[in-house]
Amino acid sequence: MTNVLFDGLLGKMDPEREFARKPDGVFYRYKDVLDVSARIANVLNDAGVTPGDRVAVQVPKSIEAIMLYLACVRSGAVFLPLNTAYTVSEIEYFLEDATPTLFVCDPDRYGDYETLTAKLGIRLETLGVWTSHDESAGTLADAGLEASTEFQTVPRSKDDLAAILYTSGTTGRSKGAMLSHENLLSNAQVLKDYWQFTSDDVLLHALPIFHTHGLFVATNVVLISGASQVFLPGFSADAVIQHLPQCSVMMGVPTFYTRLLDDDRFDQALTRHMRLFISGSAPLLAETHVEFEKRTGHRILERYGMTETNMNTSNPYEGERRAGTVGFPLPETEIRIVNEETGAPVAAGKIGMIEVRGPNVFSGYWQMPEKTKEEFRDDGFFITGDIGLFDEDGYIQIIGRSKDLVISGGYNIYPKEIELILDEQDGVLESAVIGVPHPDFGEGVVGILVPQSGGDIDLDAIGENFQDKLARFKQPKKMIVVDELPRNTMGKVRKNVLRETYANLFQE
Ligand code: MCA
Ligand code: AMP
């Protein structure tokens, strides 16, 4: 029996081909991928991780972190990556909910998590980034150096879980999307073919690797294509401009492309040899698309996905890449647009709820059968919460979202989670959190606060109180105190009115 994802991704690779290169020139060949993932898989075994166990991971971006992901896949464990910006109190929720056997953290944060993991009975190991040969890169990496490169990959079938990725919930409680071997493999295969990846490609990888975009879309497509990547620790325009000449494809969120367009060095000459620029995770403004083409001669290929579904649609590789659209349903993925209330499909050109079905779609939320049921139709279609339409040529346009969600620099932020914290603050009667246009992040988070009668709100103190509760990227970039919130006749806060009122807050 095979391990569906591991064998599917690595079954046809050339051991001598380079897999990934760090900016300092250190590189891994595919044979190193096999060896190092085997070493770490042996370490996981020794740490008591058995098939089906969750391995939670909050580590700096590195090729070794990808090896840990592959080691989990090989040993039948369930990989659970977590945003490096999360605070201890945010992490506590995930550890309690997912009950992993092992939590792997940044060596610099070991002290933060010692007490918590001891309380929860979770084993704690560290994985950092190697900076020199005689330096430790954490307990997991050090143990890996001693471990064998022989590992009997554990058989896993298509429905076995490969990963759990948490997505925030509209109630403020994050939900773990359960992704199977088939969900991940089928999407990688489809994207490789659709975007015409080959082993000659070199991807410029500047995304974080704790989300679907940087982990599955980028890395799995590279692996299944036997291609290579320049693996940057994060996005910086300088580093991208420096390394682009060695690459053929780039993937990014819209903020990457607007930041590059702000730099005069980013031009036709620099991008002449590039085969493809791909954008996703947030809407790419039509003007960015147009300006990008004017500057470089390339038309960005925009696609659309979700943590729960992997990638659903893409503009075509050959044929028109239409600005303001996310293209067509991917092969094997069915998409329909329906009336939100009745569930009946609407005609082309009419706006409705986007629903998705296919081998890419997850099986449900970790230990939330009721929530899972609510978000699927009886015939297996997943209700995305995104509102859109099919245009006259079959391209899908995303018009908005029925879920109360802000997308900032490609990160999803659920207002409810922030409102719950704001409502607890001294002097605050109630709050509403919205996203409004932001020149860098697409949307910027704004907190609107109503004081208790006769009360005073100390915005600095609230800002301080956020620090150990909420990752920086979720914290409101501005907070505004008002007398009351606009409400409809049912008493519900009219966030659209607030969004209109403060639409220019970041533009001034
Ligand atoms: C950083 N900050 C942010 C964000 N990133 N605030 C709001 N939104 C953000 N996305 C904060 C920092 O904490 C800092 O706060 C201040 O903004 C400035 O930081 P800066 O140095 O400019 O940020 P950066 O380090 O350059 O990061 C910006 C970034 C990064 C490169 C755009 O956010 C990023 O890599 N985003 C990609 C997200 C992504 O991969 N999304 C995919 C998930 P202060 O100064 O106050 O401390 S979605 C997905 O996977 C689905 C399935 C899909 O379709 O792809
Ligand atoms: P997440 O599941 O957290 O990764 O976020 C998925 C959400 O990001 C989707 O439901 C969409 O609302 C949004 N999204 C992803 N790609 C695009 C895109 N190309 N255009 C507009 N929204 C997008």
Coordinates of C-alpha atoms and ligand atoms in Angstrom, one line a residue:
M1 CA 0.0 0.0 0.0
T2 CA 1.2 3.5 -0.7
N3 CA 1.2 6.8 1.2
V4 CA -1.1 8.7 -1.2
L5 CA 0.3 12.2 -0.7
F6 CA 4.0 11.4 -0.1
D7 CA 4.3 9.0 -3.0
G8 CA 2.1 11.2 -5.2
L9 CA 4.2 14.3 -4.6
L10 CA 7.6 12.6 -4.7
G11 CA 7.1 9.5 -6.8
K12 CA 8.6 10.8 -10.0
M13 CA 11.3 13.2 -8.8
D14 CA 14.9 13.2 -10.0
P15 CA 17.1 12.8 -6.9
E16 CA 19.8 14.9 -8.3
R17 CA 17.6 17.9 -9.1
E18 CA 17.7 20.9 -6.7
F19 CA 14.5 21.2 -4.6
A20 CA 15.1 24.5 -2.8
R21 CA 17.7 27.1 -2.3
K22 CA 18.1 29.6 0.6
P23 CA 19.2 33.2 -0.2
D24 CA 22.7 32.3 1.3
G25 CA 23.1 29.6 -1.4
V26 CA 22.6 26.6 0.8
F27 CA 20.4 24.1 -1.1
Y28 CA 18.6 20.8 -0.9
R29 CA 18.4 18.3 -3.7
Y30 CA 15.5 15.9 -4.0
K31 CA 17.6 13.1 -2.5
D32 CA 18.2 15.4 0.5
V33 CA 14.4 15.8 0.8
L34 CA 14.1 12.0 1.1
D35 CA 17.0 11.7 3.6
V36 CA 16.1 14.7 5.8
S37 CA 12.4 13.9 5.9
A38 CA 13.3 10.3 6.8
R39 CA 15.5 11.5 9.6
I40 CA 12.8 13.8 11.1
A41 CA 10.2 11.0 10.6
N42 CA 12.4 8.8 12.8
V43 CA 12.7 11.5 15.4
L44 CA 8.9 11.8 15.4
N45 CA 8.6 8.1 15.9
D46 CA 11.0 8.3 18.8
A47 CA 8.9 11.1 20.3
G48 CA 5.9 8.8 20.4
V49 CA 4.0 10.2 17.4
T50 CA 1.8 7.6 15.8
P51 CA -0.3 7.6 12.7
G52 CA -3.3 10.0 13.1
D53 CA -1.6 12.0 15.8
R54 CA -1.5 15.8 15.4
V55 CA 1.8 17.5 15.3
A56 CA 1.3 21.3 15.9
V57 CA 4.1 23.5 14.5
Q58 CA 4.8 27.2 15.0
V59 CA 8.3 27.7 13.6
P60 CA 10.2 30.3 11.5
K61 CA 10.0 29.7 7.8
S62 CA 12.8 27.4 6.6
I63 CA 13.4 24.4 4.3
E64 CA 13.7 22.3 7.4
A65 CA 10.1 23.2 8.3
I66 CA 9.0 21.8 5.0
M67 CA 11.0 18.7 5.8
L68 CA 9.0 18.5 9.1
Y69 CA 5.8 18.7 7.1
L70 CA 6.9 15.9 4.8
A71 CA 8.1 13.9 7.8
C72 CA 4.6 14.1 9.2
V73 CA 3.1 13.0 5.9
R74 CA 5.5 10.1 5.7
S75 CA 4.8 8.9 9.2
G76 CA 1.1 9.2 8.9
A77 CA 0.8 12.1 11.4
V78 CA -1.4 15.1 10.8
F79 CA 0.5 18.4 10.2
L80 CA -0.9 21.4 12.0
P81 CA 0.9 24.6 11.1
L82 CA 0.3 27.8 13.1
N83 CA 1.0 31.5 12.3
T84 CA 4.3 32.6 13.8
A85 CA 2.6 35.9 14.9
Y86 CA 0.2 34.1 17.2
T87 CA 0.5 34.9 20.9
V88 CA 0.7 32.3 23.7
S89 CA -3.0 32.8 24.5
E90 CA -4.0 32.2 20.9
I91 CA -1.8 29.1 20.7
E92 CA -3.3 27.7 23.9
Y93 CA -6.7 27.5 22.1
F94 CA -5.3 25.5 19.2
L95 CA -3.4 23.1 21.5
E96 CA -6.4 22.5 23.6
D97 CA -8.7 22.0 20.7
A98 CA -6.4 19.8 18.5
T99 CA -4.8 17.8 21.4
P100 CA -1.5 17.2 19.5
T101 CA 1.0 14.7 20.7
L102 CA 3.8 17.1 19.9
F103 CA 4.2 20.9 19.6
V104 CA 7.2 22.1 17.7
C105 CA 8.1 25.8 18.4
D106 CA 10.8 28.3 17.6
P107 CA 13.8 27.8 20.0
D108 CA 13.5 31.5 21.0
R109 CA 10.0 30.8 22.3
Y110 CA 10.6 27.6 24.2
G111 CA 10.2 29.5 27.5
D112 CA 6.9 30.8 26.5
Y113 CA 5.4 27.4 26.0
E114 CA 7.1 25.2 28.6
T115 CA 4.4 25.7 31.3
L116 CA 1.5 25.5 28.9
T117 CA 2.6 22.3 27.2
A118 CA 3.4 20.7 30.6
K119 CA -0.1 21.6 31.8
L120 CA -1.7 20.1 28.7
G121 CA 0.5 17.0 28.6
I122 CA 2.0 17.8 25.2
R123 CA 5.6 17.1 24.3
L124 CA 7.5 20.3 23.3
E125 CA 10.4 20.3 20.8
T126 CA 12.0 23.1 18.9
L127 CA 13.0 23.7 15.3
G128 CA 14.8 26.8 14.2
V129 CA 16.8 27.9 11.2
W130 CA 20.4 26.7 10.8
T131 CA 22.8 29.7 10.6
S132 CA 26.1 27.9 10.8
H133 CA 27.4 24.3 11.0
D134 CA 28.3 24.3 14.7
E135 CA 25.1 26.0 15.9
S136 CA 22.0 24.2 17.1
A137 CA 18.8 24.6 15.1
G138 CA 16.6 23.3 17.9
T139 CA 16.1 19.9 19.5
L140 CA 14.3 18.4 16.6
A141 CA 16.9 19.3 14.1
D142 CA 19.7 18.2 16.4
A143 CA 18.1 14.8 17.0
G144 CA 17.6 14.6 13.2
L145 CA 21.4 14.8 12.7
E146 CA 21.8 11.6 14.7
A147 CA 18.8 9.8 13.1
S148 CA 18.8 7.2 10.3
T149 CA 18.1 8.2 6.7
E150 CA 16.1 4.9 6.4
F151 CA 12.4 5.2 7.1
Q152 CA 9.6 2.9 6.1
T153 CA 7.0 5.4 4.9
V154 CA 3.7 4.6 6.6
P155 CA 0.9 3.6 4.2
R156 CA -2.0 6.1 4.1
S157 CA -5.1 6.0 2.0
K158 CA -6.8 8.9 0.2
D159 CA -9.2 9.7 3.0
D160 CA -6.7 9.7 5.8
L161 CA -5.9 13.1 7.2
A162 CA -2.7 14.8 6.1
A163 CA -3.2 18.2 7.7
I164 CA -5.5 20.4 9.9
L165 CA -5.4 24.1 9.1
Y166 CA -7.3 26.5 11.4
T167 CA -9.5 29.2 9.9
S168 CA -11.1 31.7 12.1
G169 CA -14.9 31.5 12.6
T170 CA -17.6 34.1 12.5
T171 CA -18.4 33.3 16.1
G172 CA -14.8 34.2 17.1
R173 CA -13.9 30.5 17.6
S174 CA -11.4 29.1 15.1
K175 CA -12.2 25.9 13.3
G176 CA -9.8 23.2 12.2
A177 CA -10.3 22.3 8.5
M178 CA -9.4 18.6 8.1
L179 CA -7.6 18.0 4.8
S180 CA -7.0 14.5 3.5
H181 CA -4.2 13.1 1.4
E182 CA -6.5 13.2 -1.6
N183 CA -7.6 16.8 -1.0
L184 CA -4.0 18.0 -1.2
L185 CA -2.7 15.6 -3.9
S186 CA -5.5 16.1 -6.3
N187 CA -5.2 19.9 -6.1
A188 CA -1.4 19.8 -6.6
Q189 CA -1.8 17.6 -9.7
V190 CA -4.5 19.8 -11.2
L191 CA -2.6 23.0 -10.6
K192 CA 0.7 21.6 -12.0
D193 CA -1.1 20.8 -15.2
Y194 CA -3.2 24.0 -15.4
W195 CA -0.3 26.3 -14.8
Q196 CA 2.0 24.1 -16.9
F197 CA 4.7 23.5 -14.3
T198 CA 7.7 21.3 -15.3
S199 CA 10.9 20.3 -13.6
D200 CA 12.6 23.2 -15.3
D201 CA 10.6 25.7 -13.3
V202 CA 12.1 27.7 -10.4
L203 CA 9.5 29.3 -8.1
L204 CA 10.2 32.4 -6.2
H205 CA 8.8 31.5 -2.7
A206 CA 8.3 34.6 -0.5
L207 CA 5.0 33.5 1.2
P208 CA 4.6 32.2 4.8
I209 CA 4.3 28.4 5.0
F210 CA 1.7 28.1 7.7
H211 CA -1.2 28.7 5.2
T212 CA -2.6 26.9 2.2
H213 CA -1.0 29.4 -0.3
G214 CA 2.7 29.1 0.7
L215 CA 2.5 25.5 1.9
F216 CA 0.2 23.6 -0.4
V217 CA -0.2 25.7 -3.5
A218 CA 3.5 26.7 -3.7
T219 CA 5.4 23.8 -2.2
N220 CA 3.2 20.9 -3.2
V221 CA 3.1 22.1 -6.8
V222 CA 6.9 22.5 -6.8
L223 CA 7.3 18.9 -5.4
I224 CA 4.9 17.2 -7.8
S225 CA 6.5 19.0 -10.7
G226 CA 10.0 18.0 -9.6
A227 CA 10.7 21.7 -9.9
S228 CA 12.9 24.0 -7.7
Q229 CA 12.4 27.1 -5.6
V230 CA 14.2 30.0 -4.2
F231 CA 13.1 30.0 -0.6
L232 CA 13.1 33.5 0.9
P233 CA 12.4 33.8 4.7
G234 CA 9.6 36.3 3.9
F235 CA 8.6 39.0 1.5
S236 CA 10.8 42.0 0.9
A237 CA 10.9 43.9 -2.4
D238 CA 14.7 44.0 -2.2
A239 CA 15.1 40.2 -1.9
V240 CA 12.5 39.5 -4.6
I241 CA 14.2 41.9 -7.0
Q242 CA 17.6 40.3 -6.2
H243 CA 16.4 36.7 -6.7
L244 CA 13.9 37.1 -9.5
P245 CA 16.5 36.6 -12.3
Q246 CA 17.0 33.0 -11.1
C247 CA 13.3 32.2 -11.2
S248 CA 10.6 31.4 -13.7
V249 CA 7.4 31.7 -11.7
M250 CA 6.3 33.8 -8.7
M251 CA 3.2 33.4 -6.4
G252 CA 2.0 36.1 -4.2
V253 CA -0.8 37.9 -2.5
P254 CA -1.8 41.3 -4.0
T255 CA 0.2 43.2 -1.5
F256 CA 3.4 41.6 -2.9
Y257 CA 2.5 43.0 -6.4
T258 CA 1.5 46.5 -5.3
R259 CA 4.7 46.7 -3.2
L260 CA 6.8 45.6 -6.2
L261 CA 5.0 48.2 -8.4
D262 CA 6.1 50.9 -6.0
D263 CA 9.7 50.0 -6.8
D264 CA 11.2 51.5 -10.0
R265 CA 13.6 48.6 -10.3
F266 CA 10.7 46.3 -10.9
D267 CA 10.4 46.6 -14.7
Q268 CA 10.3 44.8 -18.0
A269 CA 14.0 44.0 -18.1
L270 CA 13.9 42.4 -14.6
T271 CA 10.9 40.2 -15.4
R272 CA 11.7 39.4 -19.1
H273 CA 12.6 35.8 -18.5
M274 CA 9.7 35.1 -16.2
R275 CA 7.1 32.6 -17.3
L276 CA 4.3 33.4 -14.9
F277 CA 3.1 35.6 -12.0
I278 CA 0.2 34.2 -9.9
S279 CA -2.0 36.1 -7.4
G280 CA -4.5 34.9 -4.8
S281 CA -5.7 34.9 -1.2
A282 CA -7.3 38.4 -1.7
P283 CA -8.9 40.3 -4.5
L284 CA -6.4 41.8 -7.0
L285 CA -7.6 45.2 -8.0
A286 CA -8.2 45.5 -11.7
E287 CA -5.9 48.6 -11.7
T288 CA -3.0 46.6 -10.3
H289 CA -3.5 44.0 -13.0
V290 CA -3.5 46.8 -15.7
E291 CA -0.5 48.6 -14.2
F292 CA 1.4 45.4 -13.8
E293 CA 1.0 44.6 -17.5
K294 CA 1.9 48.1 -18.5
R295 CA 5.1 47.9 -16.4
T296 CA 6.3 44.4 -17.1
G297 CA 4.4 43.1 -20.2
H298 CA 3.1 40.2 -18.0
R299 CA -0.6 39.6 -17.2
I300 CA -0.9 38.3 -13.6
L301 CA -2.9 35.1 -13.4
E302 CA -5.4 35.3 -10.6
R303 CA -6.9 32.3 -8.9
Y304 CA -9.3 31.7 -6.0
G305 CA -9.2 29.3 -3.1
M306 CA -9.9 28.7 0.5
T307 CA -8.3 26.8 3.4
E308 CA -11.3 24.4 3.3
T309 CA -11.2 23.8 -0.4
N310 CA -7.7 24.4 -1.7
M311 CA -7.8 26.1 -5.1
N312 CA -11.2 26.2 -6.8
T313 CA -10.8 28.5 -9.9
S314 CA -8.1 29.9 -12.0
N315 CA -7.7 32.2 -14.9
P316 CA -6.4 30.3 -17.9
Y317 CA -2.7 29.8 -18.6
E318 CA -3.3 30.2 -22.3
G319 CA -6.2 32.4 -23.3
E320 CA -7.4 35.6 -21.7
R321 CA -6.5 36.4 -18.1
R322 CA -9.4 38.7 -17.3
A323 CA -8.8 41.4 -14.7
G324 CA -11.3 41.5 -11.9
T325 CA -12.2 37.8 -12.3
V326 CA -10.8 34.6 -10.7
G327 CA -11.2 32.6 -13.9
F328 CA -12.9 29.3 -14.5
P329 CA -13.6 26.3 -12.2
L330 CA -10.5 24.1 -12.1
P331 CA -10.8 20.6 -13.7
E332 CA -12.5 18.1 -11.3
T333 CA -14.0 21.0 -9.3
E334 CA -17.6 21.8 -9.7
I335 CA -18.8 25.4 -8.9
R336 CA -22.3 26.7 -8.8
I337 CA -23.7 30.0 -7.9
V338 CA -27.0 29.8 -6.0
N339 CA -29.6 31.9 -4.3
E340 CA -28.4 32.1 -0.7
E341 CA -31.8 31.4 0.8
T342 CA -33.3 28.8 -1.5
G343 CA -30.1 27.1 -2.7
A344 CA -31.4 27.2 -6.3
P345 CA -28.8 28.0 -9.0
V346 CA -29.0 31.5 -10.4
A347 CA -28.6 32.4 -14.1
A348 CA -25.3 33.6 -15.6
G349 CA -24.7 37.3 -14.7
K350 CA -26.8 37.0 -11.5
I351 CA -25.2 37.4 -8.1
G352 CA -25.3 34.5 -5.6
M353 CA -23.5 32.3 -3.1
I354 CA -20.5 30.4 -4.5
E355 CA -20.6 26.7 -3.7
V356 CA -17.9 24.1 -4.4
R357 CA -17.7 20.3 -4.7
G358 CA -14.8 18.1 -5.7
P359 CA -11.8 16.1 -4.5
N360 CA -10.2 19.3 -3.3
V361 CA -12.9 20.0 -0.8
F362 CA -12.2 19.2 2.9
S363 CA -14.1 16.6 4.9
G364 CA -15.2 18.8 7.8
Y365 CA -14.1 20.8 10.8
W366 CA -12.2 19.1 13.5
Q367 CA -14.6 17.9 16.2
M368 CA -17.4 20.2 15.0
P369 CA -19.9 17.9 13.3
E370 CA -22.7 20.5 13.7
K371 CA -20.7 23.3 12.2
T372 CA -19.6 21.0 9.3
K373 CA -23.2 20.1 8.6
E374 CA -24.3 23.7 8.5
E375 CA -21.7 24.6 5.8
F376 CA -22.4 21.8 3.4
R377 CA -25.5 21.2 1.3
D378 CA -27.1 17.7 1.3
D379 CA -25.6 17.0 -2.1
G380 CA -22.0 17.6 -0.9
F381 CA -21.5 21.2 -2.1
F382 CA -19.6 23.4 0.4
I383 CA -21.0 26.9 1.0
T384 CA -18.0 29.2 0.7
G385 CA -19.5 32.4 2.1
D386 CA -18.2 34.2 -1.0
I387 CA -20.6 36.0 -3.2
G388 CA -20.1 36.1 -6.9
L389 CA -21.3 35.6 -10.4
F390 CA -20.5 33.9 -13.7
D391 CA -19.9 36.5 -16.4
E392 CA -21.2 36.0 -20.0
D393 CA -18.0 34.0 -20.9
G394 CA -18.0 31.8 -17.8
Y395 CA -15.4 33.7 -15.8
I396 CA -16.2 33.9 -12.1
Q397 CA -16.2 37.3 -10.4
I398 CA -16.1 37.6 -6.6
I399 CA -18.3 40.5 -5.7
G400 CA -18.2 40.3 -1.9
R401 CA -18.6 38.0 1.1
S402 CA -21.6 37.1 3.2
K403 CA -19.2 36.1 6.1
D404 CA -18.1 38.9 8.3
L405 CA -14.4 38.8 7.4
V406 CA -11.5 41.2 6.7
I407 CA -8.7 40.2 4.4
S408 CA -5.6 42.2 5.2
G409 CA -2.4 41.5 3.2
G410 CA -3.8 38.1 2.4
Y411 CA -4.5 37.2 6.1
N412 CA -8.0 36.5 7.1
I413 CA -9.2 38.4 10.2
Y414 CA -12.5 37.7 11.8
P415 CA -14.0 40.8 13.4
K416 CA -15.9 38.8 16.0
E417 CA -12.6 37.7 17.6
I418 CA -11.5 41.3 18.0
E419 CA -14.9 42.6 19.1
L420 CA -15.0 40.0 21.9
I421 CA -11.7 41.5 23.3
L422 CA -12.8 45.1 22.7
D423 CA -16.1 44.6 24.5
E424 CA -14.2 43.5 27.7
Q425 CA -12.1 46.7 27.9
D426 CA -12.7 49.2 30.6
G427 CA -15.2 51.9 29.6
V428 CA -16.4 50.1 26.5
L429 CA -20.1 49.5 26.1
E430 CA -19.9 47.8 22.7
S431 CA -17.8 47.6 19.5
A432 CA -17.8 46.9 15.8
V433 CA -14.7 45.9 13.8
I434 CA -14.6 46.5 10.1
G435 CA -12.2 46.4 7.2
V436 CA -11.8 49.4 4.9
P437 CA -9.6 50.0 1.9
H438 CA -5.9 50.2 2.8
P439 CA -3.3 51.2 0.2
D440 CA -0.8 48.5 1.3
F441 CA -2.8 45.6 2.8
G442 CA -5.9 45.9 0.6
E443 CA -8.1 46.1 3.7
G444 CA -7.1 47.6 7.0
V445 CA -8.8 46.7 10.3
V446 CA -10.7 49.5 12.2
G447 CA -12.2 49.2 15.6
I448 CA -15.3 51.4 16.3
L449 CA -16.0 51.8 20.0
V450 CA -19.0 53.0 22.0
P451 CA -18.3 54.2 25.5
Q452 CA -20.4 53.2 28.6
S453 CA -22.5 56.2 29.7
G454 CA -20.3 58.7 31.5
G455 CA -17.3 56.4 30.8
D456 CA -14.0 57.2 29.3
I457 CA -12.1 55.0 26.8
D458 CA -8.4 54.9 27.0
L459 CA -7.3 53.8 23.5
D460 CA -3.6 53.5 24.5
A461 CA -4.5 51.1 27.3
I462 CA -6.6 49.1 24.9
G463 CA -3.7 48.9 22.5
E464 CA -1.5 47.7 25.3
N465 CA -4.0 45.1 26.4
F466 CA -4.0 43.6 22.9
Q467 CA -0.4 42.7 22.9
D468 CA -0.6 39.4 24.7
K469 CA -4.0 38.5 23.4
L470 CA -3.9 39.1 19.7
A471 CA -1.3 38.7 16.9
R472 CA -0.1 42.1 15.7
F473 CA -1.6 41.7 12.2
K474 CA -5.1 41.3 13.7
Q475 CA -4.9 44.4 15.9
P476 CA -6.9 47.4 14.6
K477 CA -4.7 49.9 12.7
K478 CA -7.1 52.6 13.9
M479 CA -9.7 52.9 16.6
I480 CA -12.5 55.4 16.7
V481 CA -14.9 56.3 19.5
V482 CA -18.5 57.1 18.5
D483 CA -21.7 57.8 20.4
E484 CA -23.6 54.9 18.9
L485 CA -23.5 52.3 16.2
P486 CA -25.9 52.4 13.2
R487 CA -28.4 49.5 13.4
N488 CA -31.2 48.1 11.3
T489 CA -34.7 47.6 12.5
M490 CA -33.7 44.1 13.8
G491 CA -31.0 45.8 16.0
K492 CA -28.2 44.4 13.9
V493 CA -25.1 46.6 13.4
R494 CA -25.1 48.0 9.8
K495 CA -21.4 47.4 9.1
N496 CA -21.9 48.5 5.5
V497 CA -22.8 51.9 6.8
L498 CA -19.7 52.0 8.9
R499 CA -17.5 50.8 6.0
E500 CA -18.9 53.6 3.8
T501 CA -18.4 56.2 6.6
Y502 CA -14.8 55.3 7.1
A503 CA -14.0 54.3 3.5
N504 CA -11.2 56.9 3.2
L505 CA -9.7 56.5 6.6
F506 CA -6.4 55.1 5.3
Q507 CA -6.4 57.1 2.0
E508 CA -5.9 60.5 3.6
Ligands
MCA1 C1 2.1 42.4 8.8 N1 1.4 43.2 9.5 C2 0.1 43.2 9.0 C3 0.1 42.2 8.0 N2 1.4 41.7 7.9 N3 -1.0 43.9 9.3 C4 -2.1 43.6 8.6 N4 -2.2 42.7 7.7 C5 -1.1 41.9 7.3 N5 -1.1 41.0 6.4 C6 1.7 44.2 10.5 C7 3.0 43.9 11.2 O1 2.7 43.1 12.3 C8 3.5 45.2 11.5 O2 2.9 45.7 12.6 C9 3.1 46.1 10.4 O3 1.9 45.4 9.9 C10 4.1 46.3 9.3 O4 4.7 45.1 9.0 P1 5.5 44.9 7.6 O5 6.9 44.7 8.0 O6 5.2 45.9 6.6 O7 4.9 43.5 7.2 P2 5.5 42.4 6.4 O8 6.3 41.6 7.3 O9 6.2 43.0 5.2 O10 4.3 41.6 6.0 C11 3.3 42.0 5.1 C12 3.1 40.8 4.1 C13 2.7 39.6 5.0 C14 4.4 40.5 3.4 C15 2.0 41.2 3.1 O11 1.5 39.9 5.7 C16 2.4 38.4 4.2 O12 3.4 37.6 3.8 N6 1.2 38.1 3.8 C17 0.8 36.9 3.1 C18 -0.3 36.2 3.8 C19 -0.6 34.9 3.1 O13 0.2 34.1 2.7 N7 -1.9 34.6 3.0 C20 -2.4 33.3 2.5 C21 -3.5 32.8 3.3 P3 3.6 46.7 13.7 O14 4.5 47.6 12.9 O15 2.5 47.4 14.3 O16 4.3 45.7 14.6 S1 -4.9 32.6 2.5 C22 -4.8 31.1 1.7 O17 -3.9 30.4 1.9 C23 -6.0 30.9 0.8 C24 -6.4 29.5 0.8 C25 -5.6 31.3 -0.6 O18 -6.6 31.5 -1.5 O19 -4.5 31.5 -0.9
AMP2 P1 -8.7 31.4 3.9 O1 -9.5 30.2 3.8 O2 -8.4 32.0 5.2 O3 -7.4 31.1 3.2 O4 -9.4 32.5 3.0 C1 -10.1 32.2 1.9 C2 -10.9 33.4 1.4 O5 -10.0 34.3 0.8 C3 -11.9 33.1 0.4 O6 -13.1 32.6 0.9 C4 -12.1 34.4 -0.3 O7 -13.0 35.2 0.4 C5 -10.7 35.0 -0.3 N1 -9.9 34.8 -1.5 C6 -9.0 33.9 -1.9 N2 -8.6 34.2 -3.1 C7 -9.2 35.3 -3.6 C8 -9.2 36.0 -4.8 N3 -8.4 35.7 -5.8 N4 -10.1 37.0 -4.9 C9 -10.9 37.4 -3.9 N5 -10.9 36.7 -2.7 C10 -10.1 35.7 -2.6

